[in-house]
Each structure stands twice: as C-alpha cells, then as structure tokens.
CSV table of C-alpha atoms and ligand atoms in Angstrom, one decimal:
chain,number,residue,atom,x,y,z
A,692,UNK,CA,-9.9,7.3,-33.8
A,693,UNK,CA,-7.0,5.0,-34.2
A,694,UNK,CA,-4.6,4.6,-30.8
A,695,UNK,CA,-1.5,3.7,-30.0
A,696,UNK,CA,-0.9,2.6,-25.8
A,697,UNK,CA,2.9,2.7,-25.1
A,698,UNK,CA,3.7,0.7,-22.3
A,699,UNK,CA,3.1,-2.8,-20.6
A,700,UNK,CA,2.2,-2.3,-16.5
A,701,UNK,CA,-1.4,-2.5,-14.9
A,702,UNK,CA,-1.5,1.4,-15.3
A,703,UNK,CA,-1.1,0.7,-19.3
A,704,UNK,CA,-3.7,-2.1,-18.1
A,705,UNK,CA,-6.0,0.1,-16.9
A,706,UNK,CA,-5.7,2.8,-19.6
A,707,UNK,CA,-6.9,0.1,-22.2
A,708,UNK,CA,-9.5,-1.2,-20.3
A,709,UNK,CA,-11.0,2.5,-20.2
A,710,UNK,CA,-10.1,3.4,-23.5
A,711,UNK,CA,-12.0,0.3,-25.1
A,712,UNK,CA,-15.2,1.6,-23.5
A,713,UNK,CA,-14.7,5.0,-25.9
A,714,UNK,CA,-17.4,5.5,-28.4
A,715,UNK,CA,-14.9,7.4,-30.3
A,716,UNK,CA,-12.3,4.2,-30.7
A,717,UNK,CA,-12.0,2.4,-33.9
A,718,UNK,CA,-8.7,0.5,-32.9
A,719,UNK,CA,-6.5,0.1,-30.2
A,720,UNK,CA,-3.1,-1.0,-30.3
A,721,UNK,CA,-0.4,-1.3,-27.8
A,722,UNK,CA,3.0,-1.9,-28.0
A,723,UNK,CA,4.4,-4.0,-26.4
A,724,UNK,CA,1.5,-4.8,-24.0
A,725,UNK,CA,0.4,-7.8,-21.5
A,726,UNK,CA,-2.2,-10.8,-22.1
A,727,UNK,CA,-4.1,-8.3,-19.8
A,728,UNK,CA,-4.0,-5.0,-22.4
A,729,UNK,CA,-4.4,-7.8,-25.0
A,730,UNK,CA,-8.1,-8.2,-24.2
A,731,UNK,CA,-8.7,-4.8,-25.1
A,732,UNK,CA,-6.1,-3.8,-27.8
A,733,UNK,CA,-3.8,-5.4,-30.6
A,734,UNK,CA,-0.6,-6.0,-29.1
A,735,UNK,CA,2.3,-4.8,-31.2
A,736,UNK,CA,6.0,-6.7,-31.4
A,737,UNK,CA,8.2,-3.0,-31.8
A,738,UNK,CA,11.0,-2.0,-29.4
A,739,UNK,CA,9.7,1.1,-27.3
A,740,UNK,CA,13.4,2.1,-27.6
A,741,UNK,CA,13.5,2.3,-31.7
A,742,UNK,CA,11.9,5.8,-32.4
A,743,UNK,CA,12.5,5.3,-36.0
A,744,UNK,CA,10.2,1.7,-35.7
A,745,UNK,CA,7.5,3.6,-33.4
A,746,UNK,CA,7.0,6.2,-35.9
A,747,UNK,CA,7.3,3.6,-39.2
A,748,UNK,CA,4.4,1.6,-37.3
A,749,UNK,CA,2.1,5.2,-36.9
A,750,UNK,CA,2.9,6.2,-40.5
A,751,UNK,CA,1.8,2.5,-41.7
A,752,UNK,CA,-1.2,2.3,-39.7
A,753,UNK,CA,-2.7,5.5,-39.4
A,754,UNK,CA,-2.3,6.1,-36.0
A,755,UNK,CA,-4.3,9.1,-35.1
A,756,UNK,CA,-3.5,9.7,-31.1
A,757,UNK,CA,-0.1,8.2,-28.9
A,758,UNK,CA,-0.8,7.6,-25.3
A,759,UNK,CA,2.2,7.4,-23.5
A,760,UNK,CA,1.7,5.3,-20.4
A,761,UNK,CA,5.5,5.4,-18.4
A,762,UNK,CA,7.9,8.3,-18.4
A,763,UNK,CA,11.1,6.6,-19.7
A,764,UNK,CA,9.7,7.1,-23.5
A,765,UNK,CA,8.8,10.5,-22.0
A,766,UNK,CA,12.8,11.3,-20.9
A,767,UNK,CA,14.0,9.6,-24.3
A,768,UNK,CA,12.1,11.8,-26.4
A,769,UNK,CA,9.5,9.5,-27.6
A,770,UNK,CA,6.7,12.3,-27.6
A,771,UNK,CA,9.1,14.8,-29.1
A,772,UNK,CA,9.7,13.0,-32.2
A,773,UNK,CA,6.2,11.8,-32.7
A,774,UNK,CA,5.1,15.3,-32.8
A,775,UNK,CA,8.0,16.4,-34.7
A,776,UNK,CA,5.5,14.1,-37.5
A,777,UNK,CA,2.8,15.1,-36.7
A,778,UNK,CA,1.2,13.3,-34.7
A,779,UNK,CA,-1.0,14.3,-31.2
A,780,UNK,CA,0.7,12.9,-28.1
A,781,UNK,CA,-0.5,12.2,-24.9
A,782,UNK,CA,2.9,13.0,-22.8
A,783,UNK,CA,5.2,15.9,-22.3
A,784,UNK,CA,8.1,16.9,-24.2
A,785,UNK,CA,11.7,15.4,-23.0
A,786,UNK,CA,12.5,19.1,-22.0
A,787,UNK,CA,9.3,19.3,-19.7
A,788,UNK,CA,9.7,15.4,-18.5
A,789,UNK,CA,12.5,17.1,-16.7
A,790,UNK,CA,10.2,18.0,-13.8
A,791,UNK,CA,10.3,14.2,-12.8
A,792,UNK,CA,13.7,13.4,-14.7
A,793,UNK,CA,15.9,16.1,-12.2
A,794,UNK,CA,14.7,17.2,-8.9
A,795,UNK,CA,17.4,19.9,-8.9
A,796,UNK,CA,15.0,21.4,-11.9
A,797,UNK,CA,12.1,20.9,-10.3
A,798,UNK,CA,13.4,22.8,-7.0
A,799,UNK,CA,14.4,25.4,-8.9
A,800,UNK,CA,11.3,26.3,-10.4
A,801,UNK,CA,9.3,26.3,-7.0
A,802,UNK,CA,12.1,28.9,-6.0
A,803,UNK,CA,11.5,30.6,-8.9
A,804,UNK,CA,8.1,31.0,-8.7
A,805,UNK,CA,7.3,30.7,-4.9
A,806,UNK,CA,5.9,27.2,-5.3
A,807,UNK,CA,5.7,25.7,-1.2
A,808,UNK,CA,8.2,23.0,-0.6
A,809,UNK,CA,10.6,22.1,1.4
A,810,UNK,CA,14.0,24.6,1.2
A,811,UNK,CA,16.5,23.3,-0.7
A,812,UNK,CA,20.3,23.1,-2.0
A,813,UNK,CA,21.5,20.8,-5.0
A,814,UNK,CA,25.4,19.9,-4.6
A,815,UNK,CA,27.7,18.2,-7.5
A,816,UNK,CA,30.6,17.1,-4.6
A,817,UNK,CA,30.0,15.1,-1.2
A,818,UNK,CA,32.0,17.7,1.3
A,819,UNK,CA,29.8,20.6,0.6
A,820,UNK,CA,26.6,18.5,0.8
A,821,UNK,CA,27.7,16.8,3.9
A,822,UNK,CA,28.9,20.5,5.5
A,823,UNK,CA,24.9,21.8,4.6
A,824,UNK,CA,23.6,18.4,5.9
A,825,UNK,CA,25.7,19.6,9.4
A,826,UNK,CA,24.5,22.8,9.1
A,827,UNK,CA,21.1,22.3,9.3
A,828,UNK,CA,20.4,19.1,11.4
A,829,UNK,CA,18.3,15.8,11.3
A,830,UNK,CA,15.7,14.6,9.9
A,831,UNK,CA,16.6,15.8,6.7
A,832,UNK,CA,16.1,14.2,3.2
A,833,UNK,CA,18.4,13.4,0.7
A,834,UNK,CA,17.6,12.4,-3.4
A,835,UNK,CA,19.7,11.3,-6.0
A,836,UNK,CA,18.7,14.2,-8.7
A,837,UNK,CA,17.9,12.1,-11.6
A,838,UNK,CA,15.2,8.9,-12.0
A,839,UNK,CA,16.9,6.1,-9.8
A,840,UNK,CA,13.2,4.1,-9.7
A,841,UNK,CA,11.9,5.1,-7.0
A,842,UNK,CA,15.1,3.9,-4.3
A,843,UNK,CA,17.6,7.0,-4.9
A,844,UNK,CA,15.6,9.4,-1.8
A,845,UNK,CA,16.6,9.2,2.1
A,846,UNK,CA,14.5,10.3,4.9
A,847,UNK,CA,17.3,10.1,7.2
A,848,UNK,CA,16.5,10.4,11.0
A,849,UNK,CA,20.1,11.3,11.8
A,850,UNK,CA,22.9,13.1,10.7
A,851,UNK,CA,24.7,10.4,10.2
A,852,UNK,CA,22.2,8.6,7.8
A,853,UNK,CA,21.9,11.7,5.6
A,854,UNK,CA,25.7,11.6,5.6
A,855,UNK,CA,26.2,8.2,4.8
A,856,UNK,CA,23.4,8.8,1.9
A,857,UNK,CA,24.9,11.6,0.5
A,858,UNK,CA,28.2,8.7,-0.2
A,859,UNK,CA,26.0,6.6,-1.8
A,860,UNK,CA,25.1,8.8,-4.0
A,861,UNK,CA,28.5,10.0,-5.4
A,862,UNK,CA,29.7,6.5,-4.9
A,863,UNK,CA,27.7,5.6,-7.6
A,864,UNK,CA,24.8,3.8,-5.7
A,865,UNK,CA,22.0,4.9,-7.7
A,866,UNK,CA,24.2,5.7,-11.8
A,867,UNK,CA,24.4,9.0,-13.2
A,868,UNK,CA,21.2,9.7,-11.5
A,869,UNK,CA,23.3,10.4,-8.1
A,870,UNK,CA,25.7,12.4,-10.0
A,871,UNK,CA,24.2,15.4,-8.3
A,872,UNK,CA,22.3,15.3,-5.4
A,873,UNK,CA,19.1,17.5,-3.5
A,874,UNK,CA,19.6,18.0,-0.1
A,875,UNK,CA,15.8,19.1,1.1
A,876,UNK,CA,14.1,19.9,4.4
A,877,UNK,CA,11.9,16.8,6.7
A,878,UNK,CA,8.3,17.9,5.7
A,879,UNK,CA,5.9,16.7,8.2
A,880,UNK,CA,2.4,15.4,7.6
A,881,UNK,CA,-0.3,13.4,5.5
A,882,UNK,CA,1.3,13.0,2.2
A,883,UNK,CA,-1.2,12.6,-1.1
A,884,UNK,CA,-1.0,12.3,-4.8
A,885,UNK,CA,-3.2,14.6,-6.9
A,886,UNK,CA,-3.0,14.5,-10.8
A,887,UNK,CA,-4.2,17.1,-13.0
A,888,UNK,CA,-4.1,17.7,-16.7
A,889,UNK,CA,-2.3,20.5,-18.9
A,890,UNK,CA,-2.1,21.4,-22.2
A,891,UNK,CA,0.3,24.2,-21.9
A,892,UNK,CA,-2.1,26.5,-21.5
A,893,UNK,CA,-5.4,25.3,-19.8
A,894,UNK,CA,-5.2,23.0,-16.5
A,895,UNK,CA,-8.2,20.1,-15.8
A,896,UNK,CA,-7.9,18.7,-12.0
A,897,UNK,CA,-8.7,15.2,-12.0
A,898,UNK,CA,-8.7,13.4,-9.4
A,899,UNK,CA,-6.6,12.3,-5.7
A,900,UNK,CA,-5.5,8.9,-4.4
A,901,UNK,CA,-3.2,8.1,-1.3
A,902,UNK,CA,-0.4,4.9,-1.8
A,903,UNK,CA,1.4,2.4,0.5
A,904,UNK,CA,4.8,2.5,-1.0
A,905,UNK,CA,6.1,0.5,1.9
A,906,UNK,CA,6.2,-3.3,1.0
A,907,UNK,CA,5.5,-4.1,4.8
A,908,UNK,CA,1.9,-3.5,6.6
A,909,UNK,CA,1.5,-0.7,8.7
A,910,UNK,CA,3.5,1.4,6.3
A,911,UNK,CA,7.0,-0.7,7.3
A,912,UNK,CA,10.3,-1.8,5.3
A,913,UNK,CA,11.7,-0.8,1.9
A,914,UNK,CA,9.7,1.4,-0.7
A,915,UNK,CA,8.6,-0.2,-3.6
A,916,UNK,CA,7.1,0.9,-6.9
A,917,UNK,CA,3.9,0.9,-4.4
A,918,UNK,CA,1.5,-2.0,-3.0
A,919,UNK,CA,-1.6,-0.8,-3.3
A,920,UNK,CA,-3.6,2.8,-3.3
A,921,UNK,CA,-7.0,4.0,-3.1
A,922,UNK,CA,-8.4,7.3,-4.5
A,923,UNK,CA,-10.1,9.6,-3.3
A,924,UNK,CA,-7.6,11.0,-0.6
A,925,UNK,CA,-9.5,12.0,2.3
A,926,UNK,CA,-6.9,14.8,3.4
A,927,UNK,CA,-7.6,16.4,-0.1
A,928,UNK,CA,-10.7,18.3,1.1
A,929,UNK,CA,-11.9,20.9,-1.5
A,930,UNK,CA,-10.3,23.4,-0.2
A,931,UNK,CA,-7.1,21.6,-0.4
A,932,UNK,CA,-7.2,20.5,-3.8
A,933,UNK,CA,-8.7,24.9,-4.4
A,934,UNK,CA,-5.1,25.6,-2.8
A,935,UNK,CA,-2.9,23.2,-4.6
A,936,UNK,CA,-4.2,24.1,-8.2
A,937,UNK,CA,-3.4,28.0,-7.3
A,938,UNK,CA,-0.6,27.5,-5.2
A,939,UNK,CA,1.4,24.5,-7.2
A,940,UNK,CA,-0.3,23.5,-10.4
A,941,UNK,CA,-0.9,27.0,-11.9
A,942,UNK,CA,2.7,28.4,-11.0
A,943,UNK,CA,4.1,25.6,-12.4
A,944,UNK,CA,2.4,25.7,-15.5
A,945,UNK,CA,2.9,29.6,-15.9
A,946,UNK,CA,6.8,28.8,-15.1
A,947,UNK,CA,7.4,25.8,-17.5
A,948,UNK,CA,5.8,27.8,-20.2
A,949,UNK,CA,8.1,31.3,-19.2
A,950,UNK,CA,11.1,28.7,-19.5
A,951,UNK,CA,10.0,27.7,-23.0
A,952,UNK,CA,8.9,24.0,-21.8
A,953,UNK,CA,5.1,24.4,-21.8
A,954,UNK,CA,3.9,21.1,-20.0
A,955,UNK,CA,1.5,19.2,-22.0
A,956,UNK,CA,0.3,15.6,-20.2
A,957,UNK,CA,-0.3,14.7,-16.6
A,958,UNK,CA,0.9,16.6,-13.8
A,959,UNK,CA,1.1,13.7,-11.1
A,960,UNK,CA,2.0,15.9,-7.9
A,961,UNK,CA,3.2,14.0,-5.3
A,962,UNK,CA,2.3,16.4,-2.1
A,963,UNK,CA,2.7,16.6,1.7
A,964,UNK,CA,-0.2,18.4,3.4
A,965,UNK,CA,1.6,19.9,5.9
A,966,UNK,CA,0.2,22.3,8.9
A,967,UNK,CA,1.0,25.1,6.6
A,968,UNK,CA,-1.3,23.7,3.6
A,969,UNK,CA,-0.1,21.5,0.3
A,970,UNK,CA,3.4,21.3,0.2
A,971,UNK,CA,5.2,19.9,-3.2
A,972,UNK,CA,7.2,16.8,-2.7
A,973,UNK,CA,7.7,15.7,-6.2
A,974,UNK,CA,6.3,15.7,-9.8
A,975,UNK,CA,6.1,12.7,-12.0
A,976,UNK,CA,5.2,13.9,-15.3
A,977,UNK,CA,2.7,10.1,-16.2
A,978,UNK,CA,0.0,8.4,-14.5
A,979,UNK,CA,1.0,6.9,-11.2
A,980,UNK,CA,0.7,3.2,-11.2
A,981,UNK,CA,-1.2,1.8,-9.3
A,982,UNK,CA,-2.4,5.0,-8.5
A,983,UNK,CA,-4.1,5.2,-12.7
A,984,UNK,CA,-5.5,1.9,-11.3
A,985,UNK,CA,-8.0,3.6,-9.3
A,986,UNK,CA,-8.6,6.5,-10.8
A,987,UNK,CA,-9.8,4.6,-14.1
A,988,UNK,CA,-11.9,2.8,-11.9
A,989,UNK,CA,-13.8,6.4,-10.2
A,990,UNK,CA,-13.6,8.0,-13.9
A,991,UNK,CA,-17.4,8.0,-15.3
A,992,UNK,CA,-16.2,10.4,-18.3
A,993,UNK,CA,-14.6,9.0,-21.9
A,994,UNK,CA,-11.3,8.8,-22.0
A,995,UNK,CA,-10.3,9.3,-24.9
A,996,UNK,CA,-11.5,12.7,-25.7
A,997,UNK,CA,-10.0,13.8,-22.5
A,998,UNK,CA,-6.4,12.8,-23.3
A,999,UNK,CA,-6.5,14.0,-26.6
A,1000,UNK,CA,-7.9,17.4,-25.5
A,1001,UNK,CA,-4.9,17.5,-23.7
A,1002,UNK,CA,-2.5,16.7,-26.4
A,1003,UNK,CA,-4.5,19.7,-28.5
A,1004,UNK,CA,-4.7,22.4,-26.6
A,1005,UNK,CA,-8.3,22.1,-26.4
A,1006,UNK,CA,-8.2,21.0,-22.4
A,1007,UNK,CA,-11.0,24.1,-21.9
A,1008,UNK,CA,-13.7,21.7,-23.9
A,1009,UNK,CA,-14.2,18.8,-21.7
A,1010,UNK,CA,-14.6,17.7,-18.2
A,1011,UNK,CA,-14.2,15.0,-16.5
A,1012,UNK,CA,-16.7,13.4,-13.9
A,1013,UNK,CA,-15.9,10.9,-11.2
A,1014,UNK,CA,-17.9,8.7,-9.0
A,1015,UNK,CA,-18.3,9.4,-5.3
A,1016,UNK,CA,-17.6,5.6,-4.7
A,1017,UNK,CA,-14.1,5.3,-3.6
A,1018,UNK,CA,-11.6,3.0,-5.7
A,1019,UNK,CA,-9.0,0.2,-4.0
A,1020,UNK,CA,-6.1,-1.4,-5.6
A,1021,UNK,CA,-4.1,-4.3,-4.1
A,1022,UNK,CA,-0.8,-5.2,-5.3
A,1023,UNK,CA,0.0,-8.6,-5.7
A,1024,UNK,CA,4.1,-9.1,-5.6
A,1025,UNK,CA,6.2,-12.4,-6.5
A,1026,UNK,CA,7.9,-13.4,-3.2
A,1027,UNK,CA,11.1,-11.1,-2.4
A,1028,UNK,CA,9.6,-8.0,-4.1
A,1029,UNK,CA,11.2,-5.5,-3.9
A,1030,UNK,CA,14.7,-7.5,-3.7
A,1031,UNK,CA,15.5,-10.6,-6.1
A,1032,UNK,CA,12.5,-12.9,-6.7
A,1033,UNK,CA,11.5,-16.2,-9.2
A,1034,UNK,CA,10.5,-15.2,-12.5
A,1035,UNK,CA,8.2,-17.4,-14.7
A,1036,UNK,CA,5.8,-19.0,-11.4
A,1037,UNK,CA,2.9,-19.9,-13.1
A,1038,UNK,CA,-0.4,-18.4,-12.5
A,1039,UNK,CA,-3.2,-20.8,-12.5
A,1040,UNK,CA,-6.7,-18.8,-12.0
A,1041,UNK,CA,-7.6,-15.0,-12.3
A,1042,UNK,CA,-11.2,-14.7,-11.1
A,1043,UNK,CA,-13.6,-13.2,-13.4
A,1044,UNK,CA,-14.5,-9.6,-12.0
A,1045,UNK,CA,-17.3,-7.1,-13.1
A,1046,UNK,CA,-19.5,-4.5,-11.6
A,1047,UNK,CA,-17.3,-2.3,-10.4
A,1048,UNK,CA,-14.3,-4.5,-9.6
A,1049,UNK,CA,-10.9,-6.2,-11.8
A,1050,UNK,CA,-8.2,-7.6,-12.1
A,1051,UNK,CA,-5.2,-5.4,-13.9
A,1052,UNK,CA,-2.1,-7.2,-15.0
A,1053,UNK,CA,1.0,-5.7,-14.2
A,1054,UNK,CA,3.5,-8.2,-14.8
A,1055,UNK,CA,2.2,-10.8,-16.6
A,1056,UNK,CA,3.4,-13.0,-19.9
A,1057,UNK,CA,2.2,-16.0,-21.8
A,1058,UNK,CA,4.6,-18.8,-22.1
A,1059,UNK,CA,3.4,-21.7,-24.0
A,1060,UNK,CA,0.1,-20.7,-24.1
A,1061,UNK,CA,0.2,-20.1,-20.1
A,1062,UNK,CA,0.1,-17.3,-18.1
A,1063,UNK,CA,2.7,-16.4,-16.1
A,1064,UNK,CA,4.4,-14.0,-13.8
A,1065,UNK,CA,7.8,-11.8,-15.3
A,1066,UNK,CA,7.3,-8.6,-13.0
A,1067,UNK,CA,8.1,-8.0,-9.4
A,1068,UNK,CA,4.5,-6.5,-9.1
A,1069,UNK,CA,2.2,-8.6,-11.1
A,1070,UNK,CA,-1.5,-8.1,-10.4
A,1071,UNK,CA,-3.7,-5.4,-9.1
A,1072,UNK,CA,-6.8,-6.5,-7.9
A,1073,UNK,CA,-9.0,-3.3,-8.2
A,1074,UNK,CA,-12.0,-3.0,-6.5
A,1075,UNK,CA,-14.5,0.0,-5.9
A,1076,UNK,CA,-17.6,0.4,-2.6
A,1077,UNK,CA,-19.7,2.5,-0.7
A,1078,UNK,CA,-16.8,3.2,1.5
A,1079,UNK,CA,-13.0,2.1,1.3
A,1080,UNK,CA,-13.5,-0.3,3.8
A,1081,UNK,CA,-16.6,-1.8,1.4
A,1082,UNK,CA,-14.1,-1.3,-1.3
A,1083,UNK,CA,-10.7,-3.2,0.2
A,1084,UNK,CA,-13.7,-5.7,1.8
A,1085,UNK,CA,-14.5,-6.5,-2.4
A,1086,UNK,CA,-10.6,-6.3,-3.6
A,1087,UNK,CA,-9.5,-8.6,-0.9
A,1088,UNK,CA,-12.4,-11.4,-1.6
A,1089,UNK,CA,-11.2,-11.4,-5.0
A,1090,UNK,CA,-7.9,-11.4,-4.4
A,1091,UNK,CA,-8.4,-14.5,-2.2
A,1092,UNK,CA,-9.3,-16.4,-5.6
A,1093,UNK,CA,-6.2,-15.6,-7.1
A,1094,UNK,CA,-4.3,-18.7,-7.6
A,1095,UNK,CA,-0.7,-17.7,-7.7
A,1096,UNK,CA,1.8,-19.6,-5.0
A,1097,UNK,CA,4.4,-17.4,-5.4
A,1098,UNK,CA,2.6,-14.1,-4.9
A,1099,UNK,CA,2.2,-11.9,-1.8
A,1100,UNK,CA,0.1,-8.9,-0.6
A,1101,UNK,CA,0.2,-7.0,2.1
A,1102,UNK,CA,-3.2,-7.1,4.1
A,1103,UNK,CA,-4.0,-4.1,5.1
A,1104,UNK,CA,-4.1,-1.4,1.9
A,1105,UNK,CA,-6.6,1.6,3.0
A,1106,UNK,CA,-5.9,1.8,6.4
A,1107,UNK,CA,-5.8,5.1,7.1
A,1108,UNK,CA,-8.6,6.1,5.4
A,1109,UNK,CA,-10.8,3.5,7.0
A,1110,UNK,CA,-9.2,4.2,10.7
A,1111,UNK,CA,-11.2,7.6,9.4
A,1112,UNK,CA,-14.1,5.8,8.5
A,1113,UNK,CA,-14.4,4.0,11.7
A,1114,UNK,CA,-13.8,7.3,13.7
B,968,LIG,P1,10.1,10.9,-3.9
B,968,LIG,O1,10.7,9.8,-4.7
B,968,LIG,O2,10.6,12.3,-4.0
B,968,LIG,O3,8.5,10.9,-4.0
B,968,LIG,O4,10.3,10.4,-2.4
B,968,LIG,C1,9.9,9.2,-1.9
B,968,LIG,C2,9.2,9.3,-0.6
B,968,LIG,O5,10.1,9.9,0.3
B,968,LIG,C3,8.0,10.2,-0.6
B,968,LIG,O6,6.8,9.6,-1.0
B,968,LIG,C4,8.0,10.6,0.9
B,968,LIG,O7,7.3,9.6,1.6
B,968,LIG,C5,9.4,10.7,1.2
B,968,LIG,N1,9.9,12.1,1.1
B,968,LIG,C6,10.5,12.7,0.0
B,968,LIG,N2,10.8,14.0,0.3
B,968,LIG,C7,10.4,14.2,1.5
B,968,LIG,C8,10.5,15.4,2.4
B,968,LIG,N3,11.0,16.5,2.0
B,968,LIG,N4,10.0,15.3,3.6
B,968,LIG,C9,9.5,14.1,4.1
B,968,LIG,N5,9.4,13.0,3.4
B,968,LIG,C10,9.8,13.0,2.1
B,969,LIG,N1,3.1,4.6,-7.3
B,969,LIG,C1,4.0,5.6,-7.5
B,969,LIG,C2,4.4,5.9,-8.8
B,969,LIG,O1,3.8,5.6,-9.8
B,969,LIG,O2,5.5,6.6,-9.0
C-alpha cells in the first residue's frame, strides 16, 4: 500500500516510525515532513493548504491511503475532498472535526444525548456571559468556542478572573475563535486522555496516557501544547475505560451519526475522572501529540491496517494489542517556550536510541546540511520500562546526551504516576 503522512510534528514522527515497520507498506510519503519522518518516508515539497496540489500529487502517485496527522487539514476540509476522489482517509470530515473545532457543538451534543460533563451555557455578547458567570460563582471555566491552540480556556479561581476572561475573549484576544464563548462548570479531579477509533459505525478503544501541559514542574505556569506524557493512565482502571466507551464514546458516535456527521478517525477524549465517574472535558478529533508519542511506542499491532480499517468501515476486523510496559515522552522546548524564543539554534548530537526507546523530532529542519531547531517544542525523547519510573529513568539518560544549548525540559514528567508507584 502506498501512503501519504500529512503533517510535520513528533506525533507525524511517530506515526512514520510505526508505519515503516508495516508489512503491508510499499511506500511512504509525507508532506511536508521533518529530517526525523525523513528516515522513514519520502518527504514531499506541497503546501498542506493547496487541496488542489494534495490531490494532483495522490492522482500522480497512486496514493492508496491519506493519514492525516493534525486537525487544521481536518477543519479545512482536507479529508472531505480527498474522499470526494476517492480516496480512503484517515481523519474525520470537516463537519465532524467540529467536535474539536467548536466547543459550543460539542456541549450540545452531550446535552443532547446525556453525555456527563460539566453544565454549560454558550453566549455570543460579554453582559449575558458575565451575568451567568455571577450567577453561579467561582471556580468556573471559561473557553473561547473555536481552536485558539490550546491558550483560549480559563480556569478562573475567582469571579473576577472568569469576568475579566470572558473580555478577552470578545475583545478579540484569541480571533474569531472567541467570537462566542462556553461558560462551563469547575470539574474536580484526575484528568486523562483516552483515544479510541471510529468508523461511523464500529468503535475500537485504544489506548490512555496522562500529559503535563504545564511548562513548569510540579504541574506550574502557562499551558503549552504539552511537555511530556506517559500512557498508560493509571486512573483509567478497566472499569473506567468500560464506563467511558458506554457512557461518552458510544453516545457520541450514535449522536454524530443522527446529526448526519458520522465520525470516522480518532476520538481523542480529553476526560476528568471525577467522584461521579469519567466526565468529558474536551474532544480533539487527531492523535494527541505527544500523547501519539507514547502510544506508538506501547502499540505491538500493525498500523497500518488499523487506520485504514478505520477509514473503511471495516473497524470490526482488527484489534489492536498493547504492551503492558508503560511509555514516557519528554519534551524538549527552545528557551522561552511557550512565549517568544530563538529560532535556528543548532543541534549538534541526537543519541542513537533502540530497544524500546527514541528520539521523535518535533521541530526540527536542515539548514545547510545541519540540523536545526524551528519549533517551540523540538524533540521528544520517548522511552518505555518495567514501570514509569524505569521508563522516565531511560528517557531522561538519553535525554542527557542531547546536545542542544538552547533547549529545556522540565525534570519531572511522570510524577504522578510514580508518586503511585512508590506508594
Ligand atoms: P481544553 O482546551 O478544553 O482541554 O482545556 C484545557 C485544560 O483546562 C484542560 O486540560 C483542563 O486542565 C482544564 N479544564 C478545561 N475545562 C475544565 C473544567 N470544566 N473543569 C476543570 N478544568 C478544566
Ligand atoms: N497534548 C495535547 C494535544 O495534543 O492537544
């Protein structure tokens, strides 16, 4: 089978990476790729942006299967229009990309169809917002409804917070994406990611991980894109992950496919298990990255087949099996990540990794034949062990033989999970 990888971060890294180990491959290309995803695939020069060049480079090179790694494409319409040729597609439709591209829709169909999370109202001025955000009290949370990566949500301790987050928004803080904002209840308790496949009709759980999106240790300062994760999630027992796929996945699916969006790709469910059981904090409709990171890493299963059972409707034919070993990823950021931060630092040494451990690229270019860093988050250093405290042991000892000055990590990725370990 002949791929095409959309996409250039260490998820699209790690996708590659697995996807090169498939018995069922002929040819991999990405577009536009890293050096990283360029040990693995052909990297392709075409804007992500052109449709019209996307589908011109399928039709001339007998593409037989699109993976869509990031959900922009997803939003534009990427996957529509591929399939509108014929072509199977790993990603949802733009209509169904709504779950992550409008929290307002997302809400609406938990309300719909009695899907836990936390009670709601969406508001298109500030005065009405603000008189709800009153009415109920702190803490409360308020989200810009469209994608504003990953900065347009407050947890606001206070009133006043919420109120003064509610201006940004329809000041224009976050774009078009605060045009209408969520105003949602505090939900208290361990928060996890689950993923899970869909074809539209038939659901395959995969597999859980836990982030740190926090760039400070101990959990502290402003959110990133996330600095590191490590799967599995130790708060999603069995009979959590027994309750979500009833309780979340399976209503959602039913109600995407009742609103004539049937949901086709990954369900990443970002989830709050609260003293009540899973509650829904958010969808993102791709692979979470680094969150992909580790699950590639735990996945013993091929790939490929899996993804494209998903894109035909044949999700009921395959499974997918993991290894009990748990998975670490550690970020490594250029200095000033999130905020403003030197582009182009060279990086003089990856280590080589193996046996259950490597190095994703994230952020990465060559310049002159050198490799160097373009992205705030650049490298993952992926690592997997007995125990995640064997695991972030391994990723931190090769992250130590990374020679990159203008890189940071933060030290402590895991930690909750191994204060459980220790326990
Ligand atoms: P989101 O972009 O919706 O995932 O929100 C970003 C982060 O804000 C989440 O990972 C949570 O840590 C936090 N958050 C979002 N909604 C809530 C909520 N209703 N209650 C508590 N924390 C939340
Ligand atoms: N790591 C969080 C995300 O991919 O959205």
């Amino acid at each position: 089978m002949k791929v095409l990888l959309i996409g250039s971060g260490g998820r699209e890294h790690a996708l590659a990476w697995k996807l090169a180990q498939s018995p069922v491959l002929t040819e991999l290309f990405a577009v536009p790729g890293n050096p990283g995803i360029a040990e693995h695939a052909t990297l392709v020069a075409v804007n992500v942006d052109d449709h019209d060049a996307v589908i011109a480079f399928c039709k001339d090179n007998s593409i037989d299967f699109i993976v869509v790694g990031p959900e922009a494409p997803l939003v534009a319409g990427l996957a529509d229009r591929l399939r509108a040729e014929g072509f199977a597609v790993f990603g949802p439709s733009a209509a169904a990309a709504q779950l992550e591209g409008s929290k307002g829709f997302t809400k609406d169909i938990c309300a719909r169809y009695d899907i836990p999370t936390g009670a709601y109202q969406r508001f298109t001025d500030a005065p009405s917002a603000k008189a709800y955000i009153r009415e109920q009290g702190a803490p409360i949370v308020v989200k810009a409804d469209g994608l504003a990566a990953g900065k347009g949500v407050t947890v606001a301790m206070t009133v006043d917070e919420a109120l003064s987050a509610v201006d940004d928004c329809f000041e224009g803080a976050f774009g078009a994406a605060g045009a209408e904002v969520v105003v949602e209840a505090y939900l208290d308790g361990e928060e996890a990611s689950f993923f899970c496949l869909s074809d539209g009709t038939h659901a395959l759980a995969l597999a859980t991980a836990q982030d740190h999106k926090r760039v400070g240790e101990g959990d502290t300062g402003p959110n990133t894109g996330g600095m590191g994760a490590y799967s599995p999630a130790p708060v999603m027992t069995p009979e959590m992950v027994e309750r979500t796929m009833k309780e979340i996945i399976e209503p959602t699916m039913r109600g995407m496919a009742e609103s004539g969006y049937p949901f086709s790709g990954v369900f990443f469910a970002g989830l709050m298990i609260t003293k009540k059981g899973p509650e829904l904090i958010e969808y993102n409709v791709r692979f979470g990255d680094p969150e992909c990171q580790v699950l590639m890493m735990r996945l013993k299963s091929d790939l490929l087949p899996i993804l494209h059972a998903t894109a035909t409707g044949t999700l009921n034919k395959v499974t997918a099996e993991w290894s009990d070993d748990p998975a670490l990823t550690v970020v490594m950021a250029a200095k000033g990540y999130p905020g403003s931060y030197e582009k182009n630092t060279p990086i003089n040494a990856i280590p080589e990794a193996g046996g259950g451990a490597k190095v994703f690229h994230a952020g990465t270019a060559l310049k002159d034949g050198a490799l160097v860093a373009t992205g705030g988050r650049v490298l993952n250093v992926t690592a997997t062990g007995k125990t995640v405290g064997e695991a972030q042991a391994r990723a931190y000892a090769l992250l130590d033989k990374v020679e990159w000055d203008n890189g940071f990590c933060r030290r402590d990725i895991g930690w909750q999970a191994i204060k459980r370990e220790k326990a």
